[in-house]
CSV table of C-alpha atoms and ligand atoms in Angstrom, one decimal:
chain,number,residue,atom,x,y,z
A,1,MET,CA,71.0,-51.3,145.5
A,2,HIS,CA,71.0,-47.6,146.4
A,3,ALA,CA,70.4,-44.8,143.9
A,4,PHE,CA,72.8,-43.7,141.5
A,5,THR,CA,74.0,-41.6,138.8
A,6,PHE,CA,77.1,-42.7,136.7
A,7,HIS,CA,79.6,-40.6,134.1
A,8,ASN,CA,83.0,-41.0,133.0
A,9,PRO,CA,83.8,-39.5,130.1
A,10,THR,CA,87.7,-40.4,130.1
A,11,ARG,CA,87.9,-41.8,126.7
A,12,ILE,CA,90.4,-44.4,128.0
A,13,HIS,CA,93.4,-45.9,124.8
A,14,PHE,CA,94.9,-49.2,125.8
A,15,GLY,CA,97.6,-51.1,125.0
A,16,PRO,CA,101.3,-50.8,123.3
A,17,GLY,CA,101.7,-48.1,120.5
A,18,GLN,CA,98.8,-46.6,121.8
A,19,ILE,CA,100.6,-43.1,122.8
A,20,ALA,CA,100.5,-42.5,119.3
A,21,ARG,CA,96.9,-41.7,119.6
A,22,ILE,CA,97.4,-38.6,121.3
A,23,ALA,CA,97.9,-36.9,118.2
A,24,GLU,CA,93.8,-37.3,117.5
A,25,GLU,CA,93.3,-36.0,121.0
A,26,ILE,CA,95.3,-32.7,121.3
A,27,PRO,CA,94.4,-30.5,118.4
A,28,ALA,CA,97.1,-29.1,115.7
A,29,GLY,CA,98.5,-25.8,117.0
A,30,SER,CA,97.8,-26.5,120.5
A,31,ARG,CA,99.8,-25.3,123.3
A,32,VAL,CA,101.0,-27.7,125.5
A,33,LEU,CA,101.7,-28.0,129.5
A,34,LEU,CA,103.9,-31.7,129.2
A,35,THR,CA,103.7,-32.5,133.2
A,36,TYR,CA,106.2,-35.2,134.7
A,37,GLY,CA,107.9,-36.4,137.6
A,38,GLY,CA,111.3,-37.3,138.6
A,39,GLY,CA,112.4,-38.2,134.6
A,40,SER,CA,111.0,-41.8,134.6
A,41,ILE,CA,110.0,-40.9,131.0
A,42,HIS,CA,113.3,-40.6,129.5
A,43,HIS,CA,114.0,-43.6,130.7
A,44,ASN,CA,111.3,-45.8,129.2
A,45,GLY,CA,110.6,-44.1,125.5
A,46,VAL,CA,107.5,-42.5,127.1
A,47,HIS,CA,109.1,-38.6,126.1
A,48,ALA,CA,110.0,-39.5,122.9
A,49,GLN,CA,106.4,-41.0,121.9
A,50,ILE,CA,105.3,-38.3,123.6
A,51,ALA,CA,107.0,-35.6,121.8
A,52,ALA,CA,106.4,-37.7,118.2
A,53,ALA,CA,102.4,-37.5,119.0
A,54,LEU,CA,102.7,-33.8,119.9
A,55,ALA,CA,104.4,-32.6,116.7
A,56,GLY,CA,102.8,-29.2,115.8
A,57,ARG,CA,101.9,-28.3,118.3
A,58,THR,CA,103.9,-26.1,121.4
A,59,VAL,CA,105.4,-27.8,123.8
A,60,ILE,CA,106.2,-26.2,127.0
A,61,GLU,CA,107.3,-28.6,129.8
A,62,PHE,CA,107.1,-28.4,133.3
A,63,ALA,CA,109.1,-31.5,135.2
A,64,GLY,CA,109.7,-32.3,138.9
A,65,ILE,CA,106.5,-33.2,140.1
A,66,GLU,CA,107.3,-35.0,142.7
A,67,PRO,CA,105.7,-38.2,144.8
A,68,ASN,CA,102.8,-37.3,146.6
A,69,PRO,CA,102.6,-33.9,144.8
A,70,GLU,CA,103.5,-31.0,146.8
A,71,PHE,CA,101.4,-27.7,146.4
A,72,GLU,CA,104.8,-25.5,146.1
A,73,THR,CA,105.7,-27.3,143.2
A,74,LEU,CA,102.2,-27.2,141.4
A,75,LYS,CA,101.7,-23.7,142.4
A,76,ARG,CA,104.5,-22.8,140.0
A,77,ALA,CA,103.3,-25.1,137.5
A,78,VAL,CA,100.0,-22.8,137.5
A,79,GLU,CA,102.0,-20.0,137.6
A,80,LEU,CA,104.1,-21.1,134.4
A,81,GLY,CA,100.8,-22.6,132.5
A,82,ARG,CA,99.4,-19.3,133.1
A,83,ALA,CA,102.6,-17.0,131.7
A,84,GLU,CA,102.4,-19.4,128.6
A,85,ARG,CA,98.7,-19.1,127.4
A,86,VAL,CA,99.1,-23.1,127.7
A,87,ASP,CA,95.5,-24.5,126.3
A,88,TRP,CA,96.0,-28.2,127.2
A,89,VAL,CA,97.6,-30.0,130.1
A,90,LEU,CA,99.0,-33.8,129.7
A,91,ALA,CA,99.7,-35.5,132.7
A,92,ALA,CA,103.0,-38.4,131.4
A,93,GLY,CA,103.5,-40.6,135.2
A,94,GLY,CA,101.9,-42.6,137.7
A,95,GLY,CA,98.8,-41.0,140.5
A,96,SER,CA,101.0,-38.2,141.7
A,97,VAL,CA,101.8,-36.6,138.6
A,98,ILE,CA,98.1,-37.0,137.5
A,99,ASP,CA,96.9,-35.9,140.3
A,100,GLY,CA,99.4,-32.5,140.6
A,101,SER,CA,97.9,-31.7,136.9
A,102,LYS,CA,94.5,-31.9,137.8
A,103,PHE,CA,95.6,-29.2,140.6
A,104,ILE,CA,97.5,-27.4,137.3
A,105,ALA,CA,94.8,-27.7,135.1
A,106,ALA,CA,92.2,-26.3,137.7
A,107,GLY,CA,94.3,-23.8,138.6
A,108,ILE,CA,95.1,-22.2,135.6
A,109,THR,CA,91.8,-20.7,135.0
A,110,LEU,CA,91.3,-20.2,138.7
A,111,ASP,CA,90.7,-16.3,139.4
A,112,PRO,CA,94.3,-15.5,139.9
A,113,ALA,CA,93.0,-13.4,143.0
A,114,ILE,CA,92.2,-16.7,144.3
A,115,ASP,CA,94.5,-18.4,146.6
A,116,LEU,CA,95.1,-21.7,145.1
A,117,TRP,CA,94.6,-23.5,148.1
A,118,GLN,CA,91.3,-23.8,148.4
A,119,ILE,CA,90.8,-25.7,145.8
A,120,VAL,CA,92.0,-28.5,147.9
A,121,GLY,CA,88.9,-29.4,150.3
A,122,ASN,CA,86.7,-27.7,147.4
A,123,ARG,CA,86.4,-24.7,149.1
A,124,THR,CA,86.0,-22.5,145.9
A,125,PRO,CA,84.0,-23.7,143.2
A,126,LEU,CA,85.7,-23.7,140.1
A,127,HIS,CA,83.6,-22.6,136.8
A,128,THR,CA,86.4,-23.8,133.9
A,129,ALA,CA,89.2,-26.3,133.8
A,130,THR,CA,92.1,-26.3,131.5
A,131,PRO,CA,91.5,-29.7,129.3
A,132,LEU,CA,93.7,-32.3,130.7
A,133,GLY,CA,95.2,-35.8,129.1
A,134,CYS,CA,97.3,-38.3,130.5
A,135,VAL,CA,99.7,-41.0,129.8
A,136,LEU,CA,100.0,-43.4,132.9
A,137,THR,CA,103.3,-45.2,133.2
A,138,LEU,CA,101.7,-46.9,136.8
A,139,PRO,CA,99.2,-48.8,137.7
A,140,ALA,CA,97.8,-48.1,141.5
A,141,THR,CA,95.2,-45.1,142.0
A,142,GLY,CA,93.1,-45.2,138.7
A,143,SER,CA,93.5,-41.3,138.7
A,144,GLU,CA,93.8,-41.5,134.7
A,145,SER,CA,89.9,-41.4,134.4
A,146,ASN,CA,88.5,-40.7,137.7
A,147,ASN,CA,87.9,-36.6,139.1
A,148,ALA,CA,89.5,-36.8,142.5
A,149,ALA,CA,93.0,-35.5,143.3
A,150,VAL,CA,95.4,-35.6,146.5
A,151,ILE,CA,97.7,-33.1,147.2
A,152,THR,CA,100.2,-32.9,149.8
A,153,ARG,CA,101.8,-29.6,151.6
A,154,ARG,CA,104.7,-30.6,153.9
A,155,GLU,CA,105.0,-27.2,155.5
A,156,THR,CA,101.6,-27.7,157.7
A,157,GLN,CA,101.5,-31.4,157.2
A,158,ASP,CA,98.1,-31.7,155.3
A,159,LYS,CA,97.9,-34.4,152.6
A,160,LEU,CA,94.2,-33.4,151.3
A,161,SER,CA,91.8,-34.1,148.7
A,162,PHE,CA,89.5,-32.3,145.9
A,163,LYS,CA,86.7,-33.6,143.5
A,164,ASN,CA,86.2,-32.2,140.4
A,165,ALA,CA,84.2,-33.4,137.0
A,166,LEU,CA,85.9,-30.7,135.2
A,167,VAL,CA,89.6,-32.3,136.0
A,168,PHE,CA,88.2,-35.8,134.5
A,169,PRO,CA,91.0,-36.3,131.9
A,170,ARG,CA,89.4,-35.9,128.3
A,171,PHE,CA,91.5,-39.0,127.7
A,172,ALA,CA,94.0,-42.0,129.3
A,173,VAL,CA,96.6,-43.8,127.6
A,174,LEU,CA,97.4,-47.1,129.3
A,175,ASP,CA,100.5,-48.8,127.3
A,176,PRO,CA,101.2,-51.7,129.9
A,177,SER,CA,105.0,-51.8,128.1
A,178,VAL,CA,105.4,-48.7,129.9
A,179,THR,CA,105.2,-50.0,133.2
A,180,GLN,CA,108.2,-52.2,132.5
A,181,THR,CA,110.9,-50.1,134.2
A,182,LEU,CA,108.8,-49.9,137.5
A,183,PRO,CA,111.1,-50.8,140.6
A,184,THR,CA,109.2,-53.7,142.2
A,185,ARG,CA,108.6,-51.5,145.1
A,186,GLN,CA,106.6,-49.3,143.5
A,187,VAL,CA,104.6,-52.1,141.0
A,188,ALA,CA,103.8,-53.9,145.1
A,189,ASN,CA,102.4,-50.7,146.1
A,190,GLY,CA,99.7,-50.8,143.0
A,191,ILE,CA,99.0,-53.7,143.4
A,192,VAL,CA,98.1,-52.8,147.3
A,193,ASP,CA,96.7,-49.3,146.4
A,194,ALA,CA,94.0,-51.1,143.5
A,195,PHE,CA,93.3,-54.0,146.4
A,196,VAL,CA,92.4,-51.2,148.8
A,197,HIS,CA,90.2,-48.9,146.6
A,198,THR,CA,88.3,-52.7,145.7
A,199,THR,CA,87.7,-53.5,149.7
A,200,GLU,CA,86.8,-50.0,150.4
A,201,GLN,CA,84.0,-50.3,147.9
A,202,TYR,CA,82.9,-53.7,149.0
A,203,LEU,CA,83.7,-55.0,152.4
A,204,THR,CA,81.4,-52.7,153.8
A,205,VAL,CA,77.1,-54.4,154.4
A,206,PRO,CA,75.4,-55.7,151.9
A,207,SER,CA,73.8,-53.7,149.3
A,208,GLY,CA,72.2,-56.7,147.2
A,209,ALA,CA,74.7,-55.0,144.4
A,210,ALA,CA,75.1,-57.8,142.5
A,211,ILE,CA,77.0,-56.4,139.1
A,212,GLN,CA,79.1,-54.5,141.7
A,213,ASP,CA,80.3,-57.9,144.3
A,214,ARG,CA,80.7,-59.6,141.4
A,215,LEU,CA,83.2,-57.1,139.8
A,216,ALA,CA,84.9,-56.0,143.2
A,217,GLU,CA,86.0,-60.0,143.8
A,218,GLY,CA,86.8,-60.4,140.1
A,219,ILE,CA,89.4,-57.5,140.2
A,220,LEU,CA,90.8,-58.4,143.8
A,221,SER,CA,91.3,-62.1,142.5
A,222,THR,CA,93.1,-60.7,139.5
A,223,LEU,CA,94.9,-59.0,141.5
A,224,ILE,CA,95.8,-61.8,143.8
A,225,GLU,CA,96.3,-64.5,141.1
A,226,ASN,CA,98.0,-61.7,138.6
A,227,GLY,CA,100.0,-59.6,140.9
A,228,PRO,CA,103.0,-62.0,142.2
A,229,VAL,CA,103.3,-63.0,138.7
A,230,THR,CA,104.1,-59.0,137.9
A,231,LEU,CA,106.7,-59.3,140.5
A,232,THR,CA,108.4,-62.9,139.5
A,233,ASP,CA,107.8,-62.5,136.1
A,234,PRO,CA,108.1,-58.8,135.1
A,235,ALA,CA,108.4,-59.4,131.1
A,236,ASN,CA,105.0,-61.0,131.2
A,237,PRO,CA,102.6,-58.9,129.3
A,238,ASP,CA,99.7,-60.6,130.1
A,239,ALA,CA,100.0,-60.3,133.7
A,240,ARG,CA,101.2,-56.9,133.2
A,241,ALA,CA,98.4,-55.8,131.2
A,242,ASN,CA,95.7,-57.3,133.7
A,243,LEU,CA,97.1,-55.6,136.2
A,244,VAL,CA,97.0,-52.1,134.4
A,245,TRP,CA,93.2,-52.6,134.0
A,246,ALA,CA,93.2,-53.9,137.3
A,247,ALA,CA,93.9,-50.6,138.8
A,248,ASN,CA,91.8,-48.8,136.2
A,249,GLN,CA,88.8,-50.5,137.2
A,250,ALA,CA,89.2,-50.3,141.3
A,251,LEU,CA,88.5,-46.7,140.6
A,252,PHE,CA,86.6,-46.1,137.4
A,253,GLY,CA,83.4,-45.5,139.5
A,254,LEU,CA,81.5,-48.8,138.5
A,255,VAL,CA,82.4,-50.7,141.8
A,256,GLY,CA,81.2,-48.3,144.1
A,257,ILE,CA,78.3,-47.3,142.6
A,258,GLY,CA,74.9,-48.1,144.3
A,259,GLN,CA,77.0,-49.5,146.8
A,260,VAL,CA,77.4,-48.8,150.7
A,261,VAL,CA,81.6,-47.6,150.7
A,262,ASP,CA,83.9,-47.0,153.5
A,263,TRP,CA,87.2,-45.1,152.7
A,264,ALA,CA,88.3,-45.0,156.5
A,265,THR,CA,91.5,-46.8,155.4
A,266,HIS,CA,92.1,-43.8,152.9
A,267,ALA,CA,92.0,-41.1,155.8
A,268,ILE,CA,94.1,-42.6,158.4
A,269,GLY,CA,96.7,-43.9,155.2
A,270,HIS,CA,96.9,-39.9,153.9
A,271,GLU,CA,97.5,-38.7,157.7
A,272,LEU,CA,100.0,-41.6,157.7
A,273,THR,CA,101.6,-40.4,155.0
A,274,ALA,CA,101.4,-36.7,155.8
A,275,LEU,CA,103.3,-37.6,159.2
A,276,HIS,CA,106.0,-40.1,158.0
A,277,GLY,CA,106.0,-39.9,154.7
A,278,ILE,CA,105.1,-43.5,154.3
A,279,ASP,CA,104.1,-44.4,150.3
A,280,HIS,CA,100.6,-44.3,149.6
A,281,ALA,CA,99.8,-47.8,149.2
A,282,ARG,CA,102.2,-48.5,152.5
A,283,SER,CA,99.8,-46.4,154.4
A,284,LEU,CA,96.7,-48.5,153.6
A,285,ALA,CA,98.4,-52.1,154.2
A,286,LEU,CA,99.1,-50.5,158.1
A,287,THR,CA,95.8,-49.8,158.1
A,288,LEU,CA,93.0,-52.4,156.1
A,289,PRO,CA,94.0,-55.6,158.3
A,290,SER,CA,93.4,-53.8,161.9
A,291,LEU,CA,90.5,-52.1,160.1
A,292,LEU,CA,88.7,-54.8,159.2
A,293,ARG,CA,89.6,-56.3,162.4
A,294,TYR,CA,88.0,-53.6,164.3
A,295,ARG,CA,85.0,-53.7,162.9
A,296,LEU,CA,84.5,-57.1,162.2
A,297,LYS,CA,81.0,-57.2,163.5
A,298,ASP,CA,79.2,-54.7,161.5
A,299,LYS,CA,81.0,-55.9,158.3
A,300,THR,CA,81.1,-60.3,159.1
A,301,ALA,CA,78.7,-60.6,155.9
A,302,LYS,CA,80.9,-59.2,153.3
A,303,LEU,CA,83.7,-60.5,154.8
A,304,ALA,CA,82.3,-63.8,155.1
A,305,GLN,CA,81.4,-63.6,150.9
A,306,TYR,CA,85.1,-61.7,150.7
A,307,GLY,CA,86.2,-65.2,152.2
A,308,ARG,CA,84.0,-67.9,150.4
A,309,ARG,CA,84.5,-66.2,146.9
A,310,VAL,CA,87.8,-64.4,147.0
A,311,TRP,CA,89.6,-66.4,149.4
A,312,ARG,CA,88.0,-70.0,149.1
A,313,LEU,CA,87.4,-70.6,152.9
A,314,SER,CA,84.9,-72.4,153.9
A,315,GLY,CA,83.4,-72.7,157.2
A,316,SER,CA,81.0,-70.5,159.8
A,317,ASP,CA,80.5,-66.6,159.3
A,318,ALA,CA,83.0,-65.5,161.8
A,319,SER,CA,85.5,-68.1,161.1
A,320,VAL,CA,85.5,-67.6,157.7
A,321,ALA,CA,85.5,-63.5,157.9
A,322,ALA,CA,88.3,-63.6,160.6
A,323,GLY,CA,90.5,-66.1,157.7
A,324,ALA,CA,89.7,-63.3,155.2
A,325,ILE,CA,91.3,-60.7,156.9
A,326,ASP,CA,94.3,-63.0,157.6
A,327,ALA,CA,94.6,-64.1,154.1
A,328,THR,CA,94.5,-60.5,153.2
A,329,GLU,CA,97.3,-60.0,155.2
A,330,ALA,CA,99.8,-62.4,154.3
A,331,PHE,CA,98.8,-61.2,151.1
A,332,PHE,CA,100.3,-57.5,151.2
A,333,GLU,CA,103.4,-59.3,153.4
A,334,HIS,CA,103.8,-61.9,150.8
A,335,LEU,CA,104.1,-58.8,148.1
A,336,GLY,CA,106.6,-57.6,150.4
A,337,VAL,CA,104.8,-54.4,151.5
A,338,PRO,CA,104.5,-54.4,155.5
A,339,THR,CA,101.5,-54.5,157.9
A,340,ARG,CA,103.1,-53.5,161.2
A,341,PHE,CA,104.5,-50.5,161.9
A,342,SER,CA,107.7,-52.2,163.6
A,343,ALA,CA,108.9,-52.5,159.8
A,344,TYR,CA,109.3,-49.1,159.7
A,345,GLN,CA,110.7,-48.8,163.4
A,346,LEU,CA,107.7,-46.6,164.2
A,347,ASP,CA,105.5,-46.8,167.2
A,348,ALA,CA,102.5,-47.7,166.6
A,349,SER,CA,101.0,-46.3,169.8
A,350,GLU,CA,102.7,-42.7,169.4
A,351,VAL,CA,101.6,-43.2,165.7
A,352,ALA,CA,98.1,-43.3,167.1
A,353,LYS,CA,98.3,-40.5,168.8
A,354,ALA,CA,99.6,-38.2,166.4
A,355,VAL,CA,96.9,-39.8,163.8
A,356,ARG,CA,94.3,-38.7,166.5
A,357,GLU,CA,95.1,-35.0,166.8
A,358,GLN,CA,95.7,-35.3,162.8
A,359,LEU,CA,92.3,-36.7,162.1
A,360,THR,CA,90.5,-34.0,164.3
A,361,ARG,CA,92.3,-30.9,162.5
A,362,HIS,CA,91.5,-32.1,159.4
A,363,ASN,CA,87.1,-32.0,160.8
A,364,ARG,CA,87.5,-36.1,159.8
A,365,LEU,CA,85.4,-36.8,162.7
A,366,LYS,CA,83.0,-39.8,161.2
A,367,LEU,CA,84.3,-42.0,158.8
A,368,GLY,CA,83.6,-45.6,157.8
A,369,GLU,CA,80.5,-46.6,156.5
A,370,GLY,CA,77.3,-45.2,158.6
A,371,GLY,CA,80.1,-42.9,160.0
A,372,VAL,CA,80.4,-44.2,163.1
A,373,LEU,CA,84.7,-44.1,163.5
A,374,THR,CA,85.9,-41.6,165.8
A,375,PRO,CA,89.4,-39.8,165.8
A,376,ASP,CA,89.7,-42.1,169.2
A,377,ASP,CA,88.6,-45.3,167.0
A,378,CYS,CA,90.9,-44.5,164.5
A,379,ALA,CA,93.9,-44.0,167.0
A,380,ARG,CA,93.0,-47.5,168.4
A,381,ILE,CA,93.0,-48.9,164.5
A,382,VAL,CA,96.6,-47.5,164.2
A,383,ALA,CA,97.6,-48.6,167.7
A,384,MET,CA,96.3,-52.6,167.1
A,385,ALA,CA,99.4,-52.4,164.3
A,386,VAL,CA,102.4,-53.3,166.4
B,1,LIG,O1,108.4,-39.4,139.2
B,1,LIG,P1,108.7,-40.4,138.1
B,1,LIG,O2,110.3,-39.9,137.8
B,1,LIG,O3,107.9,-40.4,137.2
B,1,LIG,O4,108.8,-42.0,138.9
B,1,LIG,C1,107.9,-42.2,139.6
B,1,LIG,C2,108.0,-41.7,141.4
B,1,LIG,O5,109.4,-41.9,141.7
B,1,LIG,C3,108.1,-43.9,139.5
B,1,LIG,N1,107.6,-44.5,138.2
B,1,LIG,C4,106.2,-44.2,137.6
B,1,LIG,N2,106.3,-44.6,136.7
B,1,LIG,C5,107.3,-45.2,136.7
B,1,LIG,C6,108.3,-44.4,137.6
B,1,LIG,N3,109.5,-45.6,137.0
B,1,LIG,C7,110.0,-45.9,136.2
B,1,LIG,N4,109.3,-46.6,135.3
B,1,LIG,C8,107.6,-46.2,135.4
B,1,LIG,N5,107.2,-46.8,134.3
B,1,LIG,O6,107.2,-44.3,140.7
B,1,LIG,C9,107.5,-43.7,142.1
B,1,LIG,C10,106.2,-42.7,142.4
B,1,LIG,O7,105.4,-42.9,141.3
B,1,LIG,P2,103.4,-41.8,142.1
B,1,LIG,O8,103.1,-41.1,141.0
B,1,LIG,O9,104.0,-41.2,143.4
B,1,LIG,O10,102.9,-43.4,142.5
B,1,LIG,P3,101.4,-43.6,142.8
B,1,LIG,O11,101.0,-44.0,141.3
B,1,LIG,O12,101.3,-44.6,143.6
B,1,LIG,O13,100.7,-42.1,142.9
B,1,LIG,C11,100.8,-42.1,144.4
B,1,LIG,C12,99.6,-40.9,144.8
B,1,LIG,O14,98.3,-40.7,144.0
B,1,LIG,C13,97.8,-40.7,145.3
B,1,LIG,C14,98.4,-40.9,146.8
B,1,LIG,O15,97.5,-40.2,147.7
B,1,LIG,C15,99.5,-40.5,145.8
B,1,LIG,O16,99.4,-39.5,146.3
B,1,LIG,N6,96.1,-41.0,144.6
B,1,LIG,C16,95.0,-41.1,144.0
B,1,LIG,C17,94.5,-41.3,143.9
B,1,LIG,C18,93.3,-40.6,142.9
B,1,LIG,N7,93.5,-39.5,141.9
B,1,LIG,O17,91.8,-41.4,142.7
B,1,LIG,C19,93.5,-42.3,144.7
B,1,LIG,C20,94.5,-42.8,145.5
B,1,LIG,O18,94.1,-43.5,147.0
B,1,LIG,C21,95.7,-42.5,146.1
B,1,LIG,O19,95.5,-41.1,147.1
B,2,LIG,ZN1,94.8,-45.3,147.4
């Protein structure tokens, strides 16, 4: 196992009724910027519960953070937060709202002379950030308790991330009951995103990290068993609760410590979203099976372990590894998440060319474990998913 330091400062309140805990987290008298998306929080009781918990604070609302949060929108929120001298940001929504709010929290306290776009790609140091809390309404990204955010600038087709310990949410409320209003498509997306977060940190090379491997296999098995139940039986509270916790744990930080990690599927997926507006999880389903096939030789040992322990396959390493990739692809398709560009009426070889250019422009020249995937390799991977 490789050396690591682990610290995750986000306090998690899990379960029904936990939104009320915000009253203990955000001091009375605070000026709170409440950030959210297109309005789903008005239809599932989240907004009303937050309003009750924030009684005695001044609340300034900023609505309209879109999926794949857009820089221009977030800039307006930073300006509002500065003008209103807010001392807390409270995000209510999925990964987009939470990621966008990390940017807002970092932007409010940034020297106004610095271009806010410099935050993205970690091109300006952050010295402080406004404290951030969040109410998660969509299990998928793990953003509610990590320090990463992905921000989009449509005019330049950029979808880029930043990471900073200052934007770890101080607290996260995970009430599975508020996910009941999610459309099926978003539930399926969440299952796939959590699945791929786990494989990115697990399907690489053996690192002798027994606990992390078992945690990854536990998360993957839970998603395989439990994910389809959340779709066929949406009101099943245990299925929903386990999905919320699985998605959280996939990117809480524990799976990847001491391991060799990949993340090339995400790098390629972000370019697919930047180019074609494909939902984040859907961009991953288009990429992962081909990437695993492309790197089969490098990944055989872990793929065989995954195939035996998670899919209960038997046979030689080579046949189990190949079978595990097929099973993964079939699982995504079973969830209604396509793994081929033809499902989007897109020509995979044309997309591949554009992905190669984007990766080169974004200086993503050596991806995956070992840094062996060049933009040419990534284009070949994309072109495989015809
Ligand atoms: O905007 P509202 O009205 O809230 O509607 C949203 C949105 O349209 C809706 N929704 C959310 N909760 C709902 C609900 N609808 C009904 N009932 C509810 N309870 O769902 C739609 C999609 O929301 P979004 O936040 O975009 O989805 P997701 O959570 O999948 O987030 C995707 C974003 O997170 C980034 C992605 O790149 C993408 O920008 N990621 C962030 C990561 C991180 N910070 O660590 C890691 C991930 O790999 C990912 O890159
Ligand atoms: Zn993801």
